CSV table of C-alpha atoms and ligand atoms in Angstrom, one decimal:
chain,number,residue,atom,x,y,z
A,1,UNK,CA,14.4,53.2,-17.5
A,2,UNK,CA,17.4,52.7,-15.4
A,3,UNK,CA,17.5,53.3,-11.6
A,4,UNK,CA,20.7,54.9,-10.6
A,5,UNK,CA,20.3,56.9,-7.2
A,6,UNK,CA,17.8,56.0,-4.6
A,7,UNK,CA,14.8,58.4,-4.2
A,8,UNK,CA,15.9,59.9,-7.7
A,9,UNK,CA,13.7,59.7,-10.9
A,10,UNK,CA,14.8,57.1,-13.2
A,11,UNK,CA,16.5,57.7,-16.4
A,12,UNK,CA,15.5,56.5,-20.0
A,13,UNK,CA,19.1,55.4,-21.2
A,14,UNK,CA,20.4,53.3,-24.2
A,15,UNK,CA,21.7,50.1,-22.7
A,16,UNK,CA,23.7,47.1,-24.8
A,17,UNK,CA,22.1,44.1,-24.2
A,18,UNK,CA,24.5,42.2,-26.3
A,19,UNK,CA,23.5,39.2,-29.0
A,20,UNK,CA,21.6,36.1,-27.8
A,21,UNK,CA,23.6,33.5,-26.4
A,22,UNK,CA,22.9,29.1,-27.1
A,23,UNK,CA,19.8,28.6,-24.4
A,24,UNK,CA,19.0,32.3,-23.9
A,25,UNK,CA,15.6,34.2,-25.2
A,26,UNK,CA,15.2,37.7,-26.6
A,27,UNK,CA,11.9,38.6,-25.6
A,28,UNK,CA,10.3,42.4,-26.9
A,29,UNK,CA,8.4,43.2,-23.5
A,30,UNK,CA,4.5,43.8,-24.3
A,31,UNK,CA,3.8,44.9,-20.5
A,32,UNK,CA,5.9,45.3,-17.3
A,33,UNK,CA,3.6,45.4,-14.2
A,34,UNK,CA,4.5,48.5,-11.2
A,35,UNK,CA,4.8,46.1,-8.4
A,36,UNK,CA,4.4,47.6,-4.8
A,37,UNK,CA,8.3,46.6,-4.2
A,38,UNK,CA,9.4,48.8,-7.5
A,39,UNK,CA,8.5,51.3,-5.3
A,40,UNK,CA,10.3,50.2,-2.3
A,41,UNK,CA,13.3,49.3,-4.6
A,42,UNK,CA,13.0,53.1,-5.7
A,43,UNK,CA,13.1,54.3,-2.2
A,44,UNK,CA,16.1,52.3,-1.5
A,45,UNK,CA,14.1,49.9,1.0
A,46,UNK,CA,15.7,46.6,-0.7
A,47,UNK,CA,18.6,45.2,0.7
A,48,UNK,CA,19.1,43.2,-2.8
A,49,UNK,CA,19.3,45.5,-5.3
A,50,UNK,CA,22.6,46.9,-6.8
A,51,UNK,CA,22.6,49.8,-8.8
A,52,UNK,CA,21.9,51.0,-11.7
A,53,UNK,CA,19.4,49.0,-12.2
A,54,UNK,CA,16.8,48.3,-14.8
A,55,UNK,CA,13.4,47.7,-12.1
A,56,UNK,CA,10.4,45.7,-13.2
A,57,UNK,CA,9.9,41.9,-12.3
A,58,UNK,CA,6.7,41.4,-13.9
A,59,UNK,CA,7.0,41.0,-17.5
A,60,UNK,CA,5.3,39.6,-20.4
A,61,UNK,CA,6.6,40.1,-24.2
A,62,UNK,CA,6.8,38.6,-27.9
A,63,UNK,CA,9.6,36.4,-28.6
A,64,UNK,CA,12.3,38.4,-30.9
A,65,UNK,CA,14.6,35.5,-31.2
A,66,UNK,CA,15.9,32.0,-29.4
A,67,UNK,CA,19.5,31.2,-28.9
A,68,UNK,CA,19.1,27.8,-30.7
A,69,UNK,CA,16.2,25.4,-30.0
A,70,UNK,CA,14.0,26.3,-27.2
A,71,UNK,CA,11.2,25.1,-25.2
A,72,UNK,CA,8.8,26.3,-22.2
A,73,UNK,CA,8.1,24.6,-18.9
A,74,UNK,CA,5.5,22.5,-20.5
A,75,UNK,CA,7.8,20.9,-23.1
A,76,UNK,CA,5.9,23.6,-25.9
A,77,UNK,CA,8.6,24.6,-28.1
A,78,UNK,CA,9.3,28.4,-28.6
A,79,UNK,CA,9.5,30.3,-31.8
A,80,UNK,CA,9.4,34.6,-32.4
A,81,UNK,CA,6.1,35.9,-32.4
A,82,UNK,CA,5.2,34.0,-29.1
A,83,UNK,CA,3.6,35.4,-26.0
A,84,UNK,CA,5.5,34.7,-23.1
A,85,UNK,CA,5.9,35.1,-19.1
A,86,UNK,CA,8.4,34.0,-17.3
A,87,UNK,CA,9.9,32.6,-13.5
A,88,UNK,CA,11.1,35.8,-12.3
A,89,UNK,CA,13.4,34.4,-10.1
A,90,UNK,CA,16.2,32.0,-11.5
A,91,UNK,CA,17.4,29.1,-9.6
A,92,UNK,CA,20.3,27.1,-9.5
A,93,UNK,CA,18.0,23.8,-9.8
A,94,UNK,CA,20.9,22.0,-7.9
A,95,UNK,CA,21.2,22.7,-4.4
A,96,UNK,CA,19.3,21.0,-1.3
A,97,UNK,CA,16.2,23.6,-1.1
A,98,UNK,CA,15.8,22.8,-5.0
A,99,UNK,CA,16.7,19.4,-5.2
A,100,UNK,CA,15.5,18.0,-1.5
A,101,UNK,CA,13.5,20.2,0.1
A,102,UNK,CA,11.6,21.2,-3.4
A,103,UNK,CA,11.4,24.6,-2.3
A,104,UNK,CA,13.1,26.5,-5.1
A,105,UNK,CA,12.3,30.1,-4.0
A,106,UNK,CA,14.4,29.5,-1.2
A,107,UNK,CA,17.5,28.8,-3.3
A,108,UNK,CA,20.3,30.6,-2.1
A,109,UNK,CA,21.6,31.5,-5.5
A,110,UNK,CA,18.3,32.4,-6.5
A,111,UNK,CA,18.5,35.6,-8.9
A,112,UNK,CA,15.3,37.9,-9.6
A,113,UNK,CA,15.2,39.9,-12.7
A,114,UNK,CA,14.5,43.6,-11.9
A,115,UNK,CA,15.7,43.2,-8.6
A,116,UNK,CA,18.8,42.2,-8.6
A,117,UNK,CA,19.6,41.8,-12.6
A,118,UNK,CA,18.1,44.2,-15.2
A,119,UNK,CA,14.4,43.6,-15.6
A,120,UNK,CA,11.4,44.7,-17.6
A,121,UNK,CA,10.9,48.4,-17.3
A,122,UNK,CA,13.2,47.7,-20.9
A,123,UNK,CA,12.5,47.7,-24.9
A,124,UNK,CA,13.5,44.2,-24.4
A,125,UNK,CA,15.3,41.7,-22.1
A,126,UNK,CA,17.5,38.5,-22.9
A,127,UNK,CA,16.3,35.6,-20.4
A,128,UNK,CA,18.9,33.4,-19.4
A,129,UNK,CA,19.0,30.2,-19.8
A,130,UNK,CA,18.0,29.0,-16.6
A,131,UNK,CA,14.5,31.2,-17.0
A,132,UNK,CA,12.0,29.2,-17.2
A,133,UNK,CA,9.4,30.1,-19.6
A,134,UNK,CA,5.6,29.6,-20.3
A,135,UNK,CA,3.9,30.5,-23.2
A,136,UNK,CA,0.7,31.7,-23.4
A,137,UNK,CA,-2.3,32.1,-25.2
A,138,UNK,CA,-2.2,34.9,-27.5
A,139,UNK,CA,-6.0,36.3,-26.6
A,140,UNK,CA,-5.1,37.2,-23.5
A,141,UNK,CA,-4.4,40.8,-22.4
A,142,UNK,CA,-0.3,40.9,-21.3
A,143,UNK,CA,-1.2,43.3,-18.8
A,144,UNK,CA,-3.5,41.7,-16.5
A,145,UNK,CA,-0.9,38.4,-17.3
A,146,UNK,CA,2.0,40.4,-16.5
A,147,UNK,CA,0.8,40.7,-12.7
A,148,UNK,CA,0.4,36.4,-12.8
A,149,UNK,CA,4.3,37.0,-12.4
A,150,UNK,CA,4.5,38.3,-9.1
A,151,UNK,CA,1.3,39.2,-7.2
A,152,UNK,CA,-0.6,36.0,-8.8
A,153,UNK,CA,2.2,33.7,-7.9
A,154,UNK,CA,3.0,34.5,-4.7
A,155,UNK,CA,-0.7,34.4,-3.9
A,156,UNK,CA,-1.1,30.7,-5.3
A,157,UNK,CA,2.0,30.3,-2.7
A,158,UNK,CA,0.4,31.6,0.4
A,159,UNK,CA,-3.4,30.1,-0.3
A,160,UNK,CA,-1.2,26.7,-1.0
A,161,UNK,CA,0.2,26.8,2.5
A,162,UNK,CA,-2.7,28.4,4.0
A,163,UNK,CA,-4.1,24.8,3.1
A,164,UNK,CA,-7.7,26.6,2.9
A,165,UNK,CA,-10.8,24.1,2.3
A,166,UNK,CA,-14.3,24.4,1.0
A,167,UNK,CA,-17.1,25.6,3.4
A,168,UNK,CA,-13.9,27.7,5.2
A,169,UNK,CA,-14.0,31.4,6.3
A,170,UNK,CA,-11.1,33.5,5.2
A,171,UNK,CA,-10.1,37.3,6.1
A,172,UNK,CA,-7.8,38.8,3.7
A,173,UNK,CA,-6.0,41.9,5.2
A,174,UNK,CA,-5.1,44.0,2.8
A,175,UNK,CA,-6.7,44.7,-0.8
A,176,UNK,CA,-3.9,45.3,-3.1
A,177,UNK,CA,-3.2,43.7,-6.3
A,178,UNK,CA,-1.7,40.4,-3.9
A,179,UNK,CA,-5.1,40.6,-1.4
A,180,UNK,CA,-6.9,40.5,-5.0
A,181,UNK,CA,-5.2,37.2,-6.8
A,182,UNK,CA,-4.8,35.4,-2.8
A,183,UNK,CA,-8.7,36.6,-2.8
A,184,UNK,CA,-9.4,34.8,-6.0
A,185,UNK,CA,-7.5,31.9,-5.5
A,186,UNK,CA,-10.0,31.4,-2.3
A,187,UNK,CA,-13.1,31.9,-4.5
A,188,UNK,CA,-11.0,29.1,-6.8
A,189,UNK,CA,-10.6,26.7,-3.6
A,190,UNK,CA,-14.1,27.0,-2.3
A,191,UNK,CA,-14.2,29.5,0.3
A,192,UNK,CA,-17.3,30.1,1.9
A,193,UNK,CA,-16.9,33.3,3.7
A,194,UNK,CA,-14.3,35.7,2.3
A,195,UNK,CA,-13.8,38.8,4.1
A,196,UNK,CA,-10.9,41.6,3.0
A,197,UNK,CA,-9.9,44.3,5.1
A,198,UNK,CA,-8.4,47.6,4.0
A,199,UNK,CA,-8.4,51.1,5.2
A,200,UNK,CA,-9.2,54.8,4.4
A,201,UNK,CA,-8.1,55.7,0.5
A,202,UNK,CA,-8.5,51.9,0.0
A,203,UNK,CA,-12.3,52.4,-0.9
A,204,UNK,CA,-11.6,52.0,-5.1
A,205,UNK,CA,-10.3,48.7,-4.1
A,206,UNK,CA,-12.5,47.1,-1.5
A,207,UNK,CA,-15.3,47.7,-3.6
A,208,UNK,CA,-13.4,45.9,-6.6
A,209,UNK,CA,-13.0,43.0,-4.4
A,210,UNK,CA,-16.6,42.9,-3.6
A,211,UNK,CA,-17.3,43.2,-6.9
A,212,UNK,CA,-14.9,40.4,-7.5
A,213,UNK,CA,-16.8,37.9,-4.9
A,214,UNK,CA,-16.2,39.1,-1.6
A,215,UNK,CA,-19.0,38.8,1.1
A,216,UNK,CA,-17.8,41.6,3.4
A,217,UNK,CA,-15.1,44.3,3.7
A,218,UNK,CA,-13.9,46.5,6.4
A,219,UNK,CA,-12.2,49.5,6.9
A,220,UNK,CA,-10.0,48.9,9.8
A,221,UNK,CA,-10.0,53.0,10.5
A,222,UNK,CA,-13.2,53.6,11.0
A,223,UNK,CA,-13.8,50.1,13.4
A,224,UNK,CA,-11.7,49.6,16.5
A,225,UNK,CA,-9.5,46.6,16.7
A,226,UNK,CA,-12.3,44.6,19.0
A,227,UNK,CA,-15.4,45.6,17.2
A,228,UNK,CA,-13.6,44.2,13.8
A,229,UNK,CA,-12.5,41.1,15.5
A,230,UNK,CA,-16.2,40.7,16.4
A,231,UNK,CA,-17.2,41.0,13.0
A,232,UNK,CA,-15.0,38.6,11.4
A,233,UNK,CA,-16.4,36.0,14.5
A,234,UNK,CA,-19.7,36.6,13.8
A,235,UNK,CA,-19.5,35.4,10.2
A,236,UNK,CA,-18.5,32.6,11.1
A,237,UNK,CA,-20.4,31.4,14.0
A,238,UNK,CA,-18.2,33.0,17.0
A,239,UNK,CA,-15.1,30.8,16.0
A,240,UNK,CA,-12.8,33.9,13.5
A,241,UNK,CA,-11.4,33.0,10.3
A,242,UNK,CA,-9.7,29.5,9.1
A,243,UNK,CA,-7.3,31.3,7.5
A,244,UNK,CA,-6.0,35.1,7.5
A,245,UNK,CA,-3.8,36.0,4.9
A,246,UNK,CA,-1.6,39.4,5.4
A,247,UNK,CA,-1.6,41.2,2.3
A,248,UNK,CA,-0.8,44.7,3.4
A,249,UNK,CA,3.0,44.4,3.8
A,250,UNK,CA,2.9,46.3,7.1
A,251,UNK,CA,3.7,44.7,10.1
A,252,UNK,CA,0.7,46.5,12.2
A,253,UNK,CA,-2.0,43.5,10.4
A,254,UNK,CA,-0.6,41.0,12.5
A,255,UNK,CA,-2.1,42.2,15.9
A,256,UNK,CA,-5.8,41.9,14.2
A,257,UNK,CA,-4.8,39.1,12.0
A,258,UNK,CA,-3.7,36.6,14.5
A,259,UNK,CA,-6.8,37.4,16.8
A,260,UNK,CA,-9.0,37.3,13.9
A,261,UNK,CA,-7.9,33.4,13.4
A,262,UNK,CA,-10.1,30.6,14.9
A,263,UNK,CA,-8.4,28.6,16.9
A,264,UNK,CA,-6.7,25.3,14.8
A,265,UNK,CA,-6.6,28.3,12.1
A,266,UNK,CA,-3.7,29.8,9.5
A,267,UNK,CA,-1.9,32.7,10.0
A,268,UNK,CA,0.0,33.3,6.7
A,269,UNK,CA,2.0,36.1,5.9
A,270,UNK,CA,2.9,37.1,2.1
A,271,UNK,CA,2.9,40.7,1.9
A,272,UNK,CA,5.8,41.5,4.1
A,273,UNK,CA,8.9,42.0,1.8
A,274,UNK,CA,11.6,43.7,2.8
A,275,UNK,CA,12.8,44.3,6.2
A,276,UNK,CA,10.7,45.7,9.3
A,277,UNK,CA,10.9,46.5,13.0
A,278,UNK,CA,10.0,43.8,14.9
A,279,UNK,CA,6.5,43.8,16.6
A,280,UNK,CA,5.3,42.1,20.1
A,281,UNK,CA,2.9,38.8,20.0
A,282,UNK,CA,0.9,37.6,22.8
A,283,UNK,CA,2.9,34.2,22.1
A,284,UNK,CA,0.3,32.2,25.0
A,285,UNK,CA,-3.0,34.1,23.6
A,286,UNK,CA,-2.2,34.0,20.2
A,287,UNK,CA,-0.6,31.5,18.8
A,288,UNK,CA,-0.1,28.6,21.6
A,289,UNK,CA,-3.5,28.0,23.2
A,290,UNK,CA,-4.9,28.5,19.5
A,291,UNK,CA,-2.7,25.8,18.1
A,292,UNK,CA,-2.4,28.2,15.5
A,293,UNK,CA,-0.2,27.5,12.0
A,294,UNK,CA,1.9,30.5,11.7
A,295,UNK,CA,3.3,30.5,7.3
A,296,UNK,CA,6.0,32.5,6.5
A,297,UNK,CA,6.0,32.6,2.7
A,298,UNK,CA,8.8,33.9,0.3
A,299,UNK,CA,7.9,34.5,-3.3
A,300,UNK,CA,6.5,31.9,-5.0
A,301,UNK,CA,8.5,29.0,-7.6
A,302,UNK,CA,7.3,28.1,-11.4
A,303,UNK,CA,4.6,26.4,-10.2
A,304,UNK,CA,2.7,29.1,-8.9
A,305,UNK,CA,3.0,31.1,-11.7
A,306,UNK,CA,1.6,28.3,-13.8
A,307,UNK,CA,-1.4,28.5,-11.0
A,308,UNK,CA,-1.5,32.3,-11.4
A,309,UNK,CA,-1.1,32.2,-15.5
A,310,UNK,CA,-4.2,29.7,-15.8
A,311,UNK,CA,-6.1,31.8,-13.4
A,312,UNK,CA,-5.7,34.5,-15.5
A,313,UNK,CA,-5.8,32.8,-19.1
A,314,UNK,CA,-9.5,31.3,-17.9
A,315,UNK,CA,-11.0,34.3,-16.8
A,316,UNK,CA,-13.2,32.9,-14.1
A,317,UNK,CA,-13.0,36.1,-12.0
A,318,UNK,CA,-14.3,39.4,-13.0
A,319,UNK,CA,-10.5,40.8,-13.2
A,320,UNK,CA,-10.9,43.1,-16.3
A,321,UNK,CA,-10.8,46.1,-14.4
A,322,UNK,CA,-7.9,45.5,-12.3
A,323,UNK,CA,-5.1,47.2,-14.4
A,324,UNK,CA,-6.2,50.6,-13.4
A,325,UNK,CA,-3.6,52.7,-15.1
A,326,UNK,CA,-1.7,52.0,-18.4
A,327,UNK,CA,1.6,54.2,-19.3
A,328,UNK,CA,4.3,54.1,-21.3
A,329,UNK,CA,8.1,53.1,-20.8
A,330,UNK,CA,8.9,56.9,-20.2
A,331,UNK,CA,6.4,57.2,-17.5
A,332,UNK,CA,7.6,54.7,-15.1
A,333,UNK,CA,8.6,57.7,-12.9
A,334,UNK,CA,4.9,58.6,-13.0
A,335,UNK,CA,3.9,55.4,-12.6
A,336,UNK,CA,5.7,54.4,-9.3
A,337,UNK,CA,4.7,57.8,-7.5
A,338,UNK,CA,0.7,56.4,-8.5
A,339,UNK,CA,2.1,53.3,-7.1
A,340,UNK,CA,3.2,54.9,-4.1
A,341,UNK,CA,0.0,56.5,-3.5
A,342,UNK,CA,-2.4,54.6,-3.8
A,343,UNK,CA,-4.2,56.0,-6.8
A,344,UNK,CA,-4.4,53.0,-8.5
A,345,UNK,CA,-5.3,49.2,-8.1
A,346,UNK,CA,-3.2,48.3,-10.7
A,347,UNK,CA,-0.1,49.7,-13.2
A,348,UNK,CA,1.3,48.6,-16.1
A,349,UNK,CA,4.1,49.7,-18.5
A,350,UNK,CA,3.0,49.3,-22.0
A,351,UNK,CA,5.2,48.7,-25.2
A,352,UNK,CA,4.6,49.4,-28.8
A,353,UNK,CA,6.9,47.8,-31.5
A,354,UNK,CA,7.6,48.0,-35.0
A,355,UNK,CA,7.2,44.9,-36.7
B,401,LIG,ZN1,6.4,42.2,-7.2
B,402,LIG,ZN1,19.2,26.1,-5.8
């Protein structure tokens, strides 16, 4: 399904992929997640992507063939018939924020498939060599895994820089298939207190996320700001939140998330991804005379997918009912306008092949 005008439906079209290459992997896609920037992408909203374009960055498929000897990120080596993800960005592995800083996702050659080379809302994909791959076990359902790729990941990113603790209150703003992995990844570290905020329509979802492990929610449009910011303080004895983790990608969450955090707290920032207005801070109130850590974080490197693929492959959390909707590859248009509104917590392309 090829993207060729912003704000247009996309078009199923025959595209040559060409024949597999020494170091590359043909991979048969099994699921391609709808990620909330496919939609943005869609609308024209991403200053990265070049059209056409094949969308999808979340994908998980079979292994159709290896350009020689191959191996994933765990030294496994790779053979058809194996269930893969993969590093949806690729990275040079050579510059400074590789090499020095470790801090591949901030590569400046770094390439994301679906984004800004053909992805997975494709019959298949070739990865390129410099993909890096895990397999996986073969039990597990390649839709919920396919969301390990994005959401997951980038949530293992944030709750790693959010450096959260045991015994810690957290408020998670936002509850969207990211607020849902960052919210398990808290369960996974120990949280105490886990709050997620959404707002009107978000209703399927908060109650998911109770479901899920949550000890309160709130619907920001039906409390005012100060009587929410109460609430999150008196959970946790007057102070706010350790850490607040913006999930909602709207720039509006960071007036009640940084007054929701506890002074000494995290602020940290994932769901913002592509470019906004900018928004006043009370710099004194907020950030200074709270000592507060304010984390940026950009996408997420192999090791938080590995994070995100165990979390998933374990099945600690109650996540079976998180892929809400399943389509096919011709209803991707479908899909993204679901996406768009709302309707669903999660949704997920899904492939048949012949054998
Ligand atoms: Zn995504
Ligand atoms: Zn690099």
């Amino acid at each position: 399904m090829v993207l060729e005008k912003y704000n247009s439906p996309l078009r199923l079209r025959e595209v040559e992929i060409g024949s597999v290459s020494p170091g590359e992997t043909l991979v048969s896609m099994l699921a391609s997640g709808i990620c909330g920037s496919d939609v943005h992408i869609w609308r024209g909203k991403d200053p990265r992507t070049p059209l056409p374009l094949i969308p999808g960055h979340e994908g998980v498929g079979i292994i159709r063939n290896t350009g020689g000897k191959a191996y994933d990120v765990l030294g496994e080596s790779l053979s058809p018939g194996d269930l893969i993800l993969w590093d949806r960005g690729i990275v040079c592995g050579k510059c400074y924020y590789c090499c020095v800083m470790k801090t591949p996702f901030l590569c400046p050659d770094r390439k994301t498939y679906g984004i800004m080379r053909n992805g997975c809302y494709a019959q298949d994909l070739i990865l390129v060599k410099e993909t890096r791959i895990l397999k996986v076990n073969k039990d597990v359902d390649p839709a919920l895994l396919a969301s390990a790729s994005c959401s997951g990941a980038t949530a293992a990113h944030a709750v790693e820089l959010s450096e959260i603790s045991p015994g810690d209150t957290a408020v998670i703003q936002g509850p969207g298939p990211l607020g849902i992995f960052v919210l398990a990844f808290c369960l996974q570290k120990g949280a105490e207190c886990i709050g997620v905020t959404g707002r009107i329509g978000d209703e399927a979802r908060l109650r998911f996320c109770r479901e899920m492990g949550a000890d309160f929610t709130v619907n920001i449009d039906e409390i005012p700001l100060m009587e929410r910011i109460d609430l999150v303080k008196n959970q946790s004895a007057g102070r706010g939140a350790n850490v607040v983790i913006e999930c909602t990608g709207s720039p509006d969450a960071l007036e009640d998330g940084l007054k929701m955090v506890a002074p000494g707290g995290t602020y940290c920032t994932p769901g913002i991804a592509v470019p906004h207005e900018s928004i006043p801070i009370d710099w004194y109130q907020d950030i200074v005379k709270k000592n507060l850590n304010l984390k940026g974080v950009w996408v997420s490197d192999t090791s938080h997918l590995y994070q995100a693929a165990k979390l998933v492959e374990k099945g600690h959390f109650p996540l079976k009912g998180f892929v809400t909707h399943r389509l096919s590859l011709e209803k991707a248009n479908e899909a993204l306008r679901l996406a768009e509104t709302l309707e669903m917590i999660k949704g997920v392309l899904e492939f048949s092949h012949s054998q």
